[in-house]
Each structure stands twice: as structure tokens, then as C-alpha cells.
JSON list of C-alpha atoms in Angstrom, two decimals:
[
{"chain": "A", "resi": 1, "resn": "ASP", "atom": "CA", "xyz": [-63.73, 104.53, -65.22]},
{"chain": "A", "resi": 2, "resn": "ALA", "atom": "CA", "xyz": [-66.47, 102.07, -64.19]},
{"chain": "A", "resi": 3, "resn": "GLY", "atom": "CA", "xyz": [-65.14, 101.72, -60.67]},
{"chain": "A", "resi": 4, "resn": "VAL", "atom": "CA", "xyz": [-64.69, 98.44, -58.85]},
{"chain": "A", "resi": 5, "resn": "ILE", "atom": "CA", "xyz": [-66.97, 95.80, -60.34]},
{"chain": "A", "resi": 6, "resn": "GLN", "atom": "CA", "xyz": [-68.31, 92.91, -58.29]},
{"chain": "A", "resi": 7, "resn": "SER", "atom": "CA", "xyz": [-70.41, 89.96, -59.33]},
{"chain": "A", "resi": 8, "resn": "PRO", "atom": "CA", "xyz": [-72.85, 88.64, -58.56]},
{"chain": "A", "resi": 9, "resn": "ARG", "atom": "CA", "xyz": [-74.63, 91.45, -56.72]},
{"chain": "A", "resi": 10, "resn": "HIS", "atom": "CA", "xyz": [-76.84, 88.99, -54.88]},
{"chain": "A", "resi": 11, "resn": "GLU", "atom": "CA", "xyz": [-76.37, 85.30, -54.18]},
{"chain": "A", "resi": 12, "resn": "VAL", "atom": "CA", "xyz": [-78.70, 82.90, -52.43]},
{"chain": "A", "resi": 13, "resn": "THR", "atom": "CA", "xyz": [-77.42, 79.39, -51.87]},
{"chain": "A", "resi": 14, "resn": "GLU", "atom": "CA", "xyz": [-77.93, 76.40, -49.67]},
{"chain": "A", "resi": 15, "resn": "MET", "atom": "CA", "xyz": [-75.64, 75.32, -46.90]},
{"chain": "A", "resi": 16, "resn": "GLY", "atom": "CA", "xyz": [-72.81, 73.15, -48.18]},
{"chain": "A", "resi": 17, "resn": "GLN", "atom": "CA", "xyz": [-72.67, 74.68, -51.63]},
{"chain": "A", "resi": 18, "resn": "GLU", "atom": "CA", "xyz": [-69.61, 76.37, -53.08]},
{"chain": "A", "resi": 19, "resn": "VAL", "atom": "CA", "xyz": [-69.84, 80.12, -53.54]},
{"chain": "A", "resi": 20, "resn": "THR", "atom": "CA", "xyz": [-67.52, 82.17, -55.75]},
{"chain": "A", "resi": 21, "resn": "LEU", "atom": "CA", "xyz": [-67.48, 85.95, -55.58]},
{"chain": "A", "resi": 22, "resn": "ARG", "atom": "CA", "xyz": [-65.73, 87.95, -58.26]},
{"chain": "A", "resi": 23, "resn": "CYS", "atom": "CA", "xyz": [-64.04, 91.33, -58.38]},
{"chain": "A", "resi": 24, "resn": "LYS", "atom": "CA", "xyz": [-62.55, 93.50, -61.07]},
{"chain": "A", "resi": 25, "resn": "PRO", "atom": "CA", "xyz": [-60.48, 96.32, -59.54]},
{"chain": "A", "resi": 26, "resn": "ILE", "atom": "CA", "xyz": [-59.97, 99.75, -61.03]},
{"chain": "A", "resi": 27, "resn": "SER", "atom": "CA", "xyz": [-57.31, 99.62, -63.72]},
{"chain": "A", "resi": 28, "resn": "GLY", "atom": "CA", "xyz": [-53.92, 100.74, -62.44]},
{"chain": "A", "resi": 29, "resn": "HIS", "atom": "CA", "xyz": [-54.65, 100.07, -58.78]},
{"chain": "A", "resi": 30, "resn": "ASN", "atom": "CA", "xyz": [-52.03, 97.76, -57.30]},
{"chain": "A", "resi": 31, "resn": "SER", "atom": "CA", "xyz": [-53.80, 96.79, -54.08]},
{"chain": "A", "resi": 32, "resn": "LEU", "atom": "CA", "xyz": [-57.00, 94.80, -53.71]},
{"chain": "A", "resi": 33, "resn": "PHE", "atom": "CA", "xyz": [-58.97, 94.11, -50.55]},
{"chain": "A", "resi": 34, "resn": "TRP", "atom": "CA", "xyz": [-61.80, 91.74, -49.62]},
{"chain": "A", "resi": 35, "resn": "TYR", "atom": "CA", "xyz": [-64.06, 92.78, -46.72]},
{"chain": "A", "resi": 36, "resn": "ARG", "atom": "CA", "xyz": [-67.08, 91.25, -45.04]},
{"chain": "A", "resi": 37, "resn": "GLN", "atom": "CA", "xyz": [-69.81, 93.36, -43.42]},
{"chain": "A", "resi": 38, "resn": "THR", "atom": "CA", "xyz": [-72.39, 92.11, -40.94]},
{"chain": "A", "resi": 39, "resn": "MET", "atom": "CA", "xyz": [-74.59, 93.88, -38.44]},
{"chain": "A", "resi": 40, "resn": "MET", "atom": "CA", "xyz": [-72.92, 92.09, -35.54]},
{"chain": "A", "resi": 41, "resn": "ARG", "atom": "CA", "xyz": [-69.27, 92.49, -36.48]},
{"chain": "A", "resi": 42, "resn": "GLY", "atom": "CA", "xyz": [-69.28, 95.51, -38.78]},
{"chain": "A", "resi": 43, "resn": "LEU", "atom": "CA", "xyz": [-66.75, 95.72, -41.58]},
{"chain": "A", "resi": 44, "resn": "GLU", "atom": "CA", "xyz": [-63.84, 93.29, -41.37]},
{"chain": "A", "resi": 45, "resn": "LEU", "atom": "CA", "xyz": [-60.86, 92.88, -43.65]},
{"chain": "A", "resi": 46, "resn": "LEU", "atom": "CA", "xyz": [-60.55, 89.29, -44.86]},
{"chain": "A", "resi": 47, "resn": "ILE", "atom": "CA", "xyz": [-57.47, 89.48, -47.09]},
{"chain": "A", "resi": 48, "resn": "TYR", "atom": "CA", "xyz": [-55.56, 91.93, -49.20]},
{"chain": "A", "resi": 49, "resn": "PHE", "atom": "CA", "xyz": [-53.26, 91.67, -52.18]},
{"chain": "A", "resi": 50, "resn": "ASN", "atom": "CA", "xyz": [-50.48, 93.93, -53.33]},
{"chain": "A", "resi": 51, "resn": "ASN", "atom": "CA", "xyz": [-49.36, 93.49, -56.94]},
{"chain": "A", "resi": 52, "resn": "ASN", "atom": "CA", "xyz": [-51.40, 90.25, -57.09]},
{"chain": "A", "resi": 53, "resn": "VAL", "atom": "CA", "xyz": [-49.58, 88.76, -54.09]},
{"chain": "A", "resi": 54, "resn": "PRO", "atom": "CA", "xyz": [-51.50, 88.03, -50.86]},
{"chain": "A", "resi": 55, "resn": "ILE", "atom": "CA", "xyz": [-50.00, 90.21, -48.12]},
{"chain": "A", "resi": 56, "resn": "ASP", "atom": "CA", "xyz": [-52.27, 89.67, -45.12]},
{"chain": "A", "resi": 57, "resn": "ASP", "atom": "CA", "xyz": [-54.84, 86.89, -44.89]},
{"chain": "A", "resi": 58, "resn": "SER", "atom": "CA", "xyz": [-55.14, 86.93, -41.12]},
{"chain": "A", "resi": 59, "resn": "GLY", "atom": "CA", "xyz": [-58.77, 87.97, -41.41]},
{"chain": "A", "resi": 60, "resn": "MET", "atom": "CA", "xyz": [-59.83, 84.90, -43.36]},
{"chain": "A", "resi": 61, "resn": "PRO", "atom": "CA", "xyz": [-62.11, 83.17, -40.87]},
{"chain": "A", "resi": 62, "resn": "GLU", "atom": "CA", "xyz": [-61.24, 79.57, -41.65]},
{"chain": "A", "resi": 63, "resn": "ASP", "atom": "CA", "xyz": [-60.02, 77.15, -44.27]},
{"chain": "A", "resi": 64, "resn": "ARG", "atom": "CA", "xyz": [-63.37, 77.18, -46.00]},
{"chain": "A", "resi": 65, "resn": "PHE", "atom": "CA", "xyz": [-62.44, 80.62, -47.33]},
{"chain": "A", "resi": 66, "resn": "SER", "atom": "CA", "xyz": [-59.87, 81.12, -50.08]},
{"chain": "A", "resi": 67, "resn": "ALA", "atom": "CA", "xyz": [-58.96, 84.02, -52.32]},
{"chain": "A", "resi": 68, "resn": "LYS", "atom": "CA", "xyz": [-56.97, 84.30, -55.50]},
{"chain": "A", "resi": 69, "resn": "MET", "atom": "CA", "xyz": [-55.73, 87.07, -57.72]},
{"chain": "A", "resi": 70, "resn": "PRO", "atom": "CA", "xyz": [-54.43, 85.46, -60.91]},
{"chain": "A", "resi": 71, "resn": "ASN", "atom": "CA", "xyz": [-53.80, 88.82, -62.60]},
{"chain": "A", "resi": 72, "resn": "ALA", "atom": "CA", "xyz": [-54.06, 92.54, -61.96]},
{"chain": "A", "resi": 73, "resn": "SER", "atom": "CA", "xyz": [-57.63, 92.78, -63.24]},
{"chain": "A", "resi": 74, "resn": "PHE", "atom": "CA", "xyz": [-59.39, 89.92, -61.48]},
{"chain": "A", "resi": 75, "resn": "SER", "atom": "CA", "xyz": [-59.82, 88.36, -58.06]},
{"chain": "A", "resi": 76, "resn": "THR", "atom": "CA", "xyz": [-62.07, 85.71, -56.58]},
{"chain": "A", "resi": 77, "resn": "LEU", "atom": "CA", "xyz": [-63.20, 84.89, -53.06]},
{"chain": "A", "resi": 78, "resn": "LYS", "atom": "CA", "xyz": [-64.41, 81.34, -52.66]},
{"chain": "A", "resi": 79, "resn": "ILE", "atom": "CA", "xyz": [-66.32, 79.74, -49.80]},
{"chain": "A", "resi": 80, "resn": "GLN", "atom": "CA", "xyz": [-66.48, 75.96, -49.79]},
{"chain": "A", "resi": 81, "resn": "PRO", "atom": "CA", "xyz": [-68.57, 74.62, -48.17]},
{"chain": "A", "resi": 82, "resn": "SER", "atom": "CA", "xyz": [-70.78, 77.58, -47.31]},
{"chain": "A", "resi": 83, "resn": "GLU", "atom": "CA", "xyz": [-72.58, 77.87, -43.98]},
{"chain": "A", "resi": 84, "resn": "PRO", "atom": "CA", "xyz": [-75.49, 80.07, -42.82]},
{"chain": "A", "resi": 85, "resn": "ARG", "atom": "CA", "xyz": [-73.11, 82.14, -40.65]},
{"chain": "A", "resi": 86, "resn": "ASP", "atom": "CA", "xyz": [-71.31, 83.21, -43.83]},
{"chain": "A", "resi": 87, "resn": "SER", "atom": "CA", "xyz": [-74.35, 85.30, -44.79]},
{"chain": "A", "resi": 88, "resn": "ALA", "atom": "CA", "xyz": [-73.11, 88.87, -45.13]},
{"chain": "A", "resi": 89, "resn": "VAL", "atom": "CA", "xyz": [-72.26, 91.57, -47.64]},
{"chain": "A", "resi": 90, "resn": "TYR", "atom": "CA", "xyz": [-68.83, 91.01, -49.17]},
{"chain": "A", "resi": 91, "resn": "PHE", "atom": "CA", "xyz": [-67.02, 94.05, -50.50]},
{"chain": "A", "resi": 92, "resn": "CYS", "atom": "CA", "xyz": [-64.04, 94.27, -52.78]},
{"chain": "A", "resi": 93, "resn": "ALA", "atom": "CA", "xyz": [-61.95, 97.45, -52.78]},
{"chain": "A", "resi": 94, "resn": "SER", "atom": "CA", "xyz": [-58.93, 98.56, -54.74]},
{"chain": "A", "resi": 95, "resn": "SER", "atom": "CA", "xyz": [-56.35, 101.22, -54.07]},
{"chain": "A", "resi": 96, "resn": "PRO", "atom": "CA", "xyz": [-53.57, 102.97, -55.97]},
{"chain": "A", "resi": 97, "resn": "LYS", "atom": "CA", "xyz": [-51.89, 104.11, -52.78]},
{"chain": "A", "resi": 98, "resn": "GLU", "atom": "CA", "xyz": [-53.85, 104.89, -49.60]},
{"chain": "A", "resi": 99, "resn": "THR", "atom": "CA", "xyz": [-57.43, 105.77, -50.47]},
{"chain": "A", "resi": 100, "resn": "GLN", "atom": "CA", "xyz": [-59.55, 102.68, -51.04]},
{"chain": "A", "resi": 101, "resn": "TYR", "atom": "CA", "xyz": [-62.32, 102.56, -53.62]},
{"chain": "A", "resi": 102, "resn": "PHE", "atom": "CA", "xyz": [-65.11, 100.15, -52.81]},
{"chain": "A", "resi": 103, "resn": "GLY", "atom": "CA", "xyz": [-67.30, 98.10, -55.09]},
{"chain": "A", "resi": 104, "resn": "PRO", "atom": "CA", "xyz": [-71.06, 97.84, -54.57]},
{"chain": "A", "resi": 105, "resn": "GLY", "atom": "CA", "xyz": [-70.76, 94.54, -52.72]},
{"chain": "A", "resi": 106, "resn": "THR", "atom": "CA", "xyz": [-72.20, 91.06, -53.05]},
{"chain": "A", "resi": 107, "resn": "ARG", "atom": "CA", "xyz": [-75.06, 90.26, -50.70]},
{"chain": "A", "resi": 108, "resn": "LEU", "atom": "CA", "xyz": [-74.76, 86.58, -49.80]},
{"chain": "A", "resi": 109, "resn": "LEU", "atom": "CA", "xyz": [-77.49, 84.58, -48.11]},
{"chain": "A", "resi": 110, "resn": "VAL", "atom": "CA", "xyz": [-76.75, 80.98, -47.16]},
{"chain": "A", "resi": 111, "resn": "LEU", "atom": "CA", "xyz": [-79.88, 79.03, -46.23]},
{"chain": "I", "resi": 1, "resn": "LYS", "atom": "CA", "xyz": [-55.42, 95.26, -30.20]},
{"chain": "I", "resi": 2, "resn": "GLN", "atom": "CA", "xyz": [-56.76, 98.31, -32.00]},
{"chain": "I", "resi": 3, "resn": "GLU", "atom": "CA", "xyz": [-60.44, 99.03, -31.36]},
{"chain": "I", "resi": 4, "resn": "VAL", "atom": "CA", "xyz": [-62.39, 101.80, -33.04]},
{"chain": "I", "resi": 5, "resn": "THR", "atom": "CA", "xyz": [-65.59, 103.14, -31.48]},
{"chain": "I", "resi": 6, "resn": "GLN", "atom": "CA", "xyz": [-68.09, 105.55, -32.95]},
{"chain": "I", "resi": 7, "resn": "ILE", "atom": "CA", "xyz": [-70.64, 107.41, -30.87]},
{"chain": "I", "resi": 8, "resn": "PRO", "atom": "CA", "xyz": [-73.51, 107.89, -31.30]},
{"chain": "I", "resi": 9, "resn": "ALA", "atom": "CA", "xyz": [-74.65, 104.87, -33.28]},
{"chain": "I", "resi": 10, "resn": "ALA", "atom": "CA", "xyz": [-77.48, 106.89, -34.78]},
{"chain": "I", "resi": 11, "resn": "LEU", "atom": "CA", "xyz": [-78.29, 110.57, -35.05]},
{"chain": "I", "resi": 12, "resn": "SER", "atom": "CA", "xyz": [-81.29, 112.49, -36.37]},
{"chain": "I", "resi": 13, "resn": "VAL", "atom": "CA", "xyz": [-81.12, 116.23, -36.97]},
{"chain": "I", "resi": 14, "resn": "PRO", "atom": "CA", "xyz": [-83.18, 118.87, -38.79]},
{"chain": "I", "resi": 15, "resn": "GLU", "atom": "CA", "xyz": [-81.86, 120.23, -42.05]},
{"chain": "I", "resi": 16, "resn": "GLY", "atom": "CA", "xyz": [-79.41, 123.11, -41.73]},
{"chain": "I", "resi": 17, "resn": "GLU", "atom": "CA", "xyz": [-77.95, 122.03, -38.41]},
{"chain": "I", "resi": 18, "resn": "ASN", "atom": "CA", "xyz": [-74.21, 121.73, -37.88]},
{"chain": "I", "resi": 19, "resn": "LEU", "atom": "CA", "xyz": [-73.22, 118.40, -36.39]},
{"chain": "I", "resi": 20, "resn": "VAL", "atom": "CA", "xyz": [-70.24, 116.43, -35.10]},
{"chain": "I", "resi": 21, "resn": "LEU", "atom": "CA", "xyz": [-69.61, 112.72, -35.40]},
{"chain": "I", "resi": 22, "resn": "ASN", "atom": "CA", "xyz": [-67.13, 111.14, -33.03]},
{"chain": "I", "resi": 23, "resn": "CYS", "atom": "CA", "xyz": [-64.57, 108.40, -33.47]},
{"chain": "I", "resi": 24, "resn": "SER", "atom": "CA", "xyz": [-62.17, 107.05, -30.85]},
{"chain": "I", "resi": 25, "resn": "PHE", "atom": "CA", "xyz": [-59.40, 104.49, -31.12]},
{"chain": "I", "resi": 26, "resn": "THR", "atom": "CA", "xyz": [-57.45, 102.66, -28.45]},
{"chain": "I", "resi": 27, "resn": "ASP", "atom": "CA", "xyz": [-53.95, 102.52, -29.96]},
{"chain": "I", "resi": 28, "resn": "SER", "atom": "CA", "xyz": [-52.45, 105.86, -30.93]},
{"chain": "I", "resi": 29, "resn": "ALA", "atom": "CA", "xyz": [-49.81, 104.21, -33.15]},
{"chain": "I", "resi": 30, "resn": "ILE", "atom": "CA", "xyz": [-51.69, 104.80, -36.36]},
{"chain": "I", "resi": 31, "resn": "TYR", "atom": "CA", "xyz": [-50.48, 105.70, -39.83]},
{"chain": "I", "resi": 32, "resn": "ASN", "atom": "CA", "xyz": [-53.61, 107.58, -40.89]},
{"chain": "I", "resi": 33, "resn": "LEU", "atom": "CA", "xyz": [-57.34, 107.84, -40.32]},
{"chain": "I", "resi": 34, "resn": "GLN", "atom": "CA", "xyz": [-60.09, 107.93, -42.90]},
{"chain": "I", "resi": 35, "resn": "TRP", "atom": "CA", "xyz": [-63.75, 108.86, -42.87]},
{"chain": "I", "resi": 36, "resn": "PHE", "atom": "CA", "xyz": [-66.09, 107.03, -45.23]},
{"chain": "I", "resi": 37, "resn": "ARG", "atom": "CA", "xyz": [-69.72, 107.39, -46.19]},
{"chain": "I", "resi": 38, "resn": "GLN", "atom": "CA", "xyz": [-71.96, 104.41, -46.90]},
{"chain": "I", "resi": 39, "resn": "ASP", "atom": "CA", "xyz": [-75.39, 104.77, -48.47]},
{"chain": "I", "resi": 40, "resn": "PRO", "atom": "CA", "xyz": [-77.93, 101.96, -47.95]},
{"chain": "I", "resi": 41, "resn": "GLY", "atom": "CA", "xyz": [-77.15, 98.95, -50.11]},
{"chain": "I", "resi": 42, "resn": "LYS", "atom": "CA", "xyz": [-73.99, 100.54, -51.47]},
{"chain": "I", "resi": 43, "resn": "GLY", "atom": "CA", "xyz": [-70.26, 100.37, -50.96]},
{"chain": "I", "resi": 44, "resn": "LEU", "atom": "CA", "xyz": [-68.15, 102.87, -49.06]},
{"chain": "I", "resi": 45, "resn": "THR", "atom": "CA", "xyz": [-67.00, 106.21, -50.44]},
{"chain": "I", "resi": 46, "resn": "SER", "atom": "CA", "xyz": [-63.89, 107.83, -49.01]},
{"chain": "I", "resi": 47, "resn": "LEU", "atom": "CA", "xyz": [-64.55, 111.35, -47.72]},
{"chain": "I", "resi": 48, "resn": "LEU", "atom": "CA", "xyz": [-61.39, 112.49, -45.99]},
{"chain": "I", "resi": 49, "resn": "LEU", "atom": "CA", "xyz": [-58.01, 111.04, -45.13]},
{"chain": "I", "resi": 50, "resn": "ILE", "atom": "CA", "xyz": [-55.85, 112.49, -42.34]},
{"chain": "I", "resi": 51, "resn": "GLN", "atom": "CA", "xyz": [-52.23, 111.48, -42.01]},
{"chain": "I", "resi": 52, "resn": "SER", "atom": "CA", "xyz": [-50.96, 110.86, -38.47]},
{"chain": "I", "resi": 53, "resn": "SER", "atom": "CA", "xyz": [-48.87, 114.04, -38.66]},
{"chain": "I", "resi": 54, "resn": "GLN", "atom": "CA", "xyz": [-51.87, 116.19, -39.60]},
{"chain": "I", "resi": 55, "resn": "ARG", "atom": "CA", "xyz": [-54.47, 117.80, -37.37]},
{"chain": "I", "resi": 56, "resn": "GLU", "atom": "CA", "xyz": [-57.34, 118.25, -39.80]},
{"chain": "I", "resi": 57, "resn": "GLN", "atom": "CA", "xyz": [-58.58, 117.99, -43.36]},
{"chain": "I", "resi": 58, "resn": "THR", "atom": "CA", "xyz": [-61.39, 119.85, -45.07]},
{"chain": "I", "resi": 59, "resn": "SER", "atom": "CA", "xyz": [-63.53, 119.12, -48.09]},
{"chain": "I", "resi": 60, "resn": "GLY", "atom": "CA", "xyz": [-66.45, 121.40, -48.79]},
{"chain": "I", "resi": 61, "resn": "ARG", "atom": "CA", "xyz": [-68.84, 121.30, -45.83]},
{"chain": "I", "resi": 62, "resn": "LEU", "atom": "CA", "xyz": [-66.86, 118.51, -44.18]},
{"chain": "I", "resi": 63, "resn": "ASN", "atom": "CA", "xyz": [-64.02, 118.97, -41.72]},
{"chain": "I", "resi": 64, "resn": "ALA", "atom": "CA", "xyz": [-62.23, 116.10, -40.03]},
{"chain": "I", "resi": 65, "resn": "SER", "atom": "CA", "xyz": [-59.89, 116.56, -37.09]},
{"chain": "I", "resi": 66, "resn": "LEU", "atom": "CA", "xyz": [-57.41, 114.19, -35.52]},
{"chain": "I", "resi": 67, "resn": "ASP", "atom": "CA", "xyz": [-55.96, 114.17, -32.02]},
{"chain": "I", "resi": 68, "resn": "LYS", "atom": "CA", "xyz": [-53.69, 111.16, -32.09]},
{"chain": "I", "resi": 69, "resn": "SER", "atom": "CA", "xyz": [-52.46, 111.44, -28.53]},
{"chain": "I", "resi": 70, "resn": "SER", "atom": "CA", "xyz": [-55.96, 111.23, -27.12]},
{"chain": "I", "resi": 71, "resn": "GLY", "atom": "CA", "xyz": [-57.13, 108.69, -29.71]},
{"chain": "I", "resi": 72, "resn": "ARG", "atom": "CA", "xyz": [-59.92, 110.81, -31.13]},
{"chain": "I", "resi": 73, "resn": "SER", "atom": "CA", "xyz": [-61.22, 112.11, -34.40]},
{"chain": "I", "resi": 74, "resn": "THR", "atom": "CA", "xyz": [-64.28, 114.15, -35.24]},
{"chain": "I", "resi": 75, "resn": "LEU", "atom": "CA", "xyz": [-66.15, 114.70, -38.47]},
{"chain": "I", "resi": 76, "resn": "TYR", "atom": "CA", "xyz": [-67.87, 118.07, -38.59]},
{"chain": "I", "resi": 77, "resn": "ILE", "atom": "CA", "xyz": [-70.66, 118.55, -41.11]},
{"chain": "I", "resi": 78, "resn": "ALA", "atom": "CA", "xyz": [-71.76, 122.13, -41.64]},
{"chain": "I", "resi": 79, "resn": "ALA", "atom": "CA", "xyz": [-75.26, 123.13, -42.73]},
{"chain": "I", "resi": 80, "resn": "SER", "atom": "CA", "xyz": [-76.49, 119.57, -43.01]},
{"chain": "I", "resi": 81, "resn": "GLN", "atom": "CA", "xyz": [-78.75, 118.58, -45.93]},
{"chain": "I", "resi": 82, "resn": "PRO", "atom": "CA", "xyz": [-81.10, 115.62, -46.45]},
{"chain": "I", "resi": 83, "resn": "GLY", "atom": "CA", "xyz": [-78.60, 114.29, -48.98]},
{"chain": "I", "resi": 84, "resn": "ASP", "atom": "CA", "xyz": [-76.09, 113.88, -46.15]},
{"chain": "I", "resi": 85, "resn": "SER", "atom": "CA", "xyz": [-78.24, 111.07, -44.73]},
{"chain": "I", "resi": 86, "resn": "ALA", "atom": "CA", "xyz": [-76.04, 107.96, -44.71]},
{"chain": "I", "resi": 87, "resn": "THR", "atom": "CA", "xyz": [-73.85, 105.89, -42.42]},
{"chain": "I", "resi": 88, "resn": "TYR", "atom": "CA", "xyz": [-70.47, 107.43, -41.67]},
{"chain": "I", "resi": 89, "resn": "LEU", "atom": "CA", "xyz": [-67.57, 105.14, -40.77]},
{"chain": "I", "resi": 90, "resn": "CYS", "atom": "CA", "xyz": [-64.14, 105.99, -39.53]},
{"chain": "I", "resi": 91, "resn": "ALA", "atom": "CA", "xyz": [-61.19, 103.68, -40.04]},
{"chain": "I", "resi": 92, "resn": "VAL", "atom": "CA", "xyz": [-57.64, 103.79, -38.71]},
{"chain": "I", "resi": 93, "resn": "ARG", "atom": "CA", "xyz": [-54.69, 102.34, -40.51]},
{"chain": "I", "resi": 94, "resn": "ARG", "atom": "CA", "xyz": [-52.35, 100.47, -38.21]},
{"chain": "I", "resi": 95, "resn": "GLY", "atom": "CA", "xyz": [-48.61, 100.52, -38.31]},
{"chain": "I", "resi": 96, "resn": "SER", "atom": "CA", "xyz": [-46.02, 102.76, -39.86]},
{"chain": "I", "resi": 97, "resn": "SER", "atom": "CA", "xyz": [-46.74, 102.48, -43.57]},
{"chain": "I", "resi": 98, "resn": "ASN", "atom": "CA", "xyz": [-49.57, 102.66, -46.04]},
{"chain": "I", "resi": 99, "resn": "THR", "atom": "CA", "xyz": [-49.77, 98.86, -46.21]},
{"chain": "I", "resi": 100, "resn": "GLY", "atom": "CA", "xyz": [-51.25, 98.42, -42.74]},
{"chain": "I", "resi": 101, "resn": "LYS", "atom": "CA", "xyz": [-54.77, 97.11, -42.17]},
{"chain": "I", "resi": 102, "resn": "LEU", "atom": "CA", "xyz": [-57.73, 99.43, -41.92]},
{"chain": "I", "resi": 103, "resn": "ILE", "atom": "CA", "xyz": [-59.72, 98.89, -38.72]},
{"chain": "I", "resi": 104, "resn": "PHE", "atom": "CA", "xyz": [-63.26, 100.20, -39.00]},
{"chain": "I", "resi": 105, "resn": "GLY", "atom": "CA", "xyz": [-65.69, 101.52, -36.42]},
{"chain": "I", "resi": 106, "resn": "GLN", "atom": "CA", "xyz": [-69.29, 100.37, -36.43]},
{"chain": "I", "resi": 107, "resn": "GLY", "atom": "CA", "xyz": [-70.47, 103.63, -37.95]},
{"chain": "I", "resi": 108, "resn": "THR", "atom": "CA", "xyz": [-72.90, 106.42, -37.12]},
{"chain": "I", "resi": 109, "resn": "THR", "atom": "CA", "xyz": [-76.15, 106.41, -39.08]},
{"chain": "I", "resi": 110, "resn": "LEU", "atom": "CA", "xyz": [-77.20, 109.98, -39.77]},
{"chain": "I", "resi": 111, "resn": "GLN", "atom": "CA", "xyz": [-80.66, 111.11, -40.78]},
{"chain": "I", "resi": 112, "resn": "VAL", "atom": "CA", "xyz": [-81.16, 114.72, -41.82]},
{"chain": "I", "resi": 113, "resn": "LYS", "atom": "CA", "xyz": [-84.83, 115.65, -41.89]},
{"chain": "I", "resi": 114, "resn": "PRO", "atom": "CA", "xyz": [-86.09, 118.22, -44.39]}
]
């Protein structure tokens, strides 16, 4: 299995632009998680899905952030409009039960 | 509110030394606790998962213990190797089921010198 796949691996954009991060979970995993990691705040859960349904989005910082999971093999995290304080590494993880398997992350820099 | 603290933030040891990483959490009502490893520029890899009813878990040179009542967990690494150099994070799962959120500590960055 290729593991959790995230794209792009790096993204540099200007403030105000829309950013879309993509994730392909491991086949057969029924839970998917989006995390954000920064030096100041560490690793924070943004949202997670179970069987493609959003279960807990309390970590989504504000309305500029949205996430979708249209099917079991794909999810997106969108930031519109982006701001410099959104610069971070965004991880996607999937899980069959309790252990979570992380992707390599997308390093986002908003100028 | 659950808070997870890891001390020390960084640790440097010579190869071959046994070492202990510490994790503490403020709310003992957890479902389980996990230890992860993160290499620079990479995602997290799960090392050990301890259910709230368990006291410890072992995998190779790694042993994780859990004392839920005191809100503490330790990760013991025996005979450390340079390849063990990484950041180690602990995370507790809130609530009473496996659907609760994971709350992460800030991590301990370990350097093992050859």
C-alpha cells in the first residue's frame, strides 16, 4: 500500500489566494483526519470524518477553512482567502480503527 | 480542558544509553494514549498504543507505560541508536470511545550521538 497520499507537498501562495490541499487515505480506512502543525501551537486536529461524514469540525479555525470528503478515497481542505498566519504544515491521516496513519504533509507558506 | 505536556523539549544522549521520555496529561478520563515518532520533514508514525485499562506496551527496544490516575506516561528506549533521533510525541484520546479527539503534546526532540 502506498500509504496516505497528500498533494501538493509544498505550496507557496500570496495572501488572499485560495488554497486547496488534497488527501487520498489508505484504502479500507473509514476515518480521515486533517491536522495543522506549527512551532507555536504544535499539532492540532482541524476536522475528522467517519465514513465520509464530518464528525468533529470544532478545530477548524474560522469560516475561511472548509473540508470535504466526497467519497472514501478523497478529501480536500480549502482555505479561502488565505492569510500569512495560515502558514503551517497540514497533515492528513487515516485510520481503520484506532491507530492513525499520517501522510507526509503539505508545507504551506502564505506570503 | 485536556492538556498534554512533554518534558524535556529536547534531549541529547550518547549512543547506547537507555533513556526515558515523559508525558503528562491533566484529565485522567482518557480512552487511550499513543506515542508517535516524527522525522524531520515527515509525517508521524505510530509507535505504541496503550488502552486506558493497560499499564504498558512493548515493541522491540521501546516500552511505554501508563499511569492514568496520576496522568503520566513514559516512553523507555533501551540501548539508543543514532537512528532513534527524531521527535517523539504523545497523544491522548479523550472520551469513552475510539472516536474521541487525539490531543498531542509538543514533543521531545531526541538526538542520539554516535
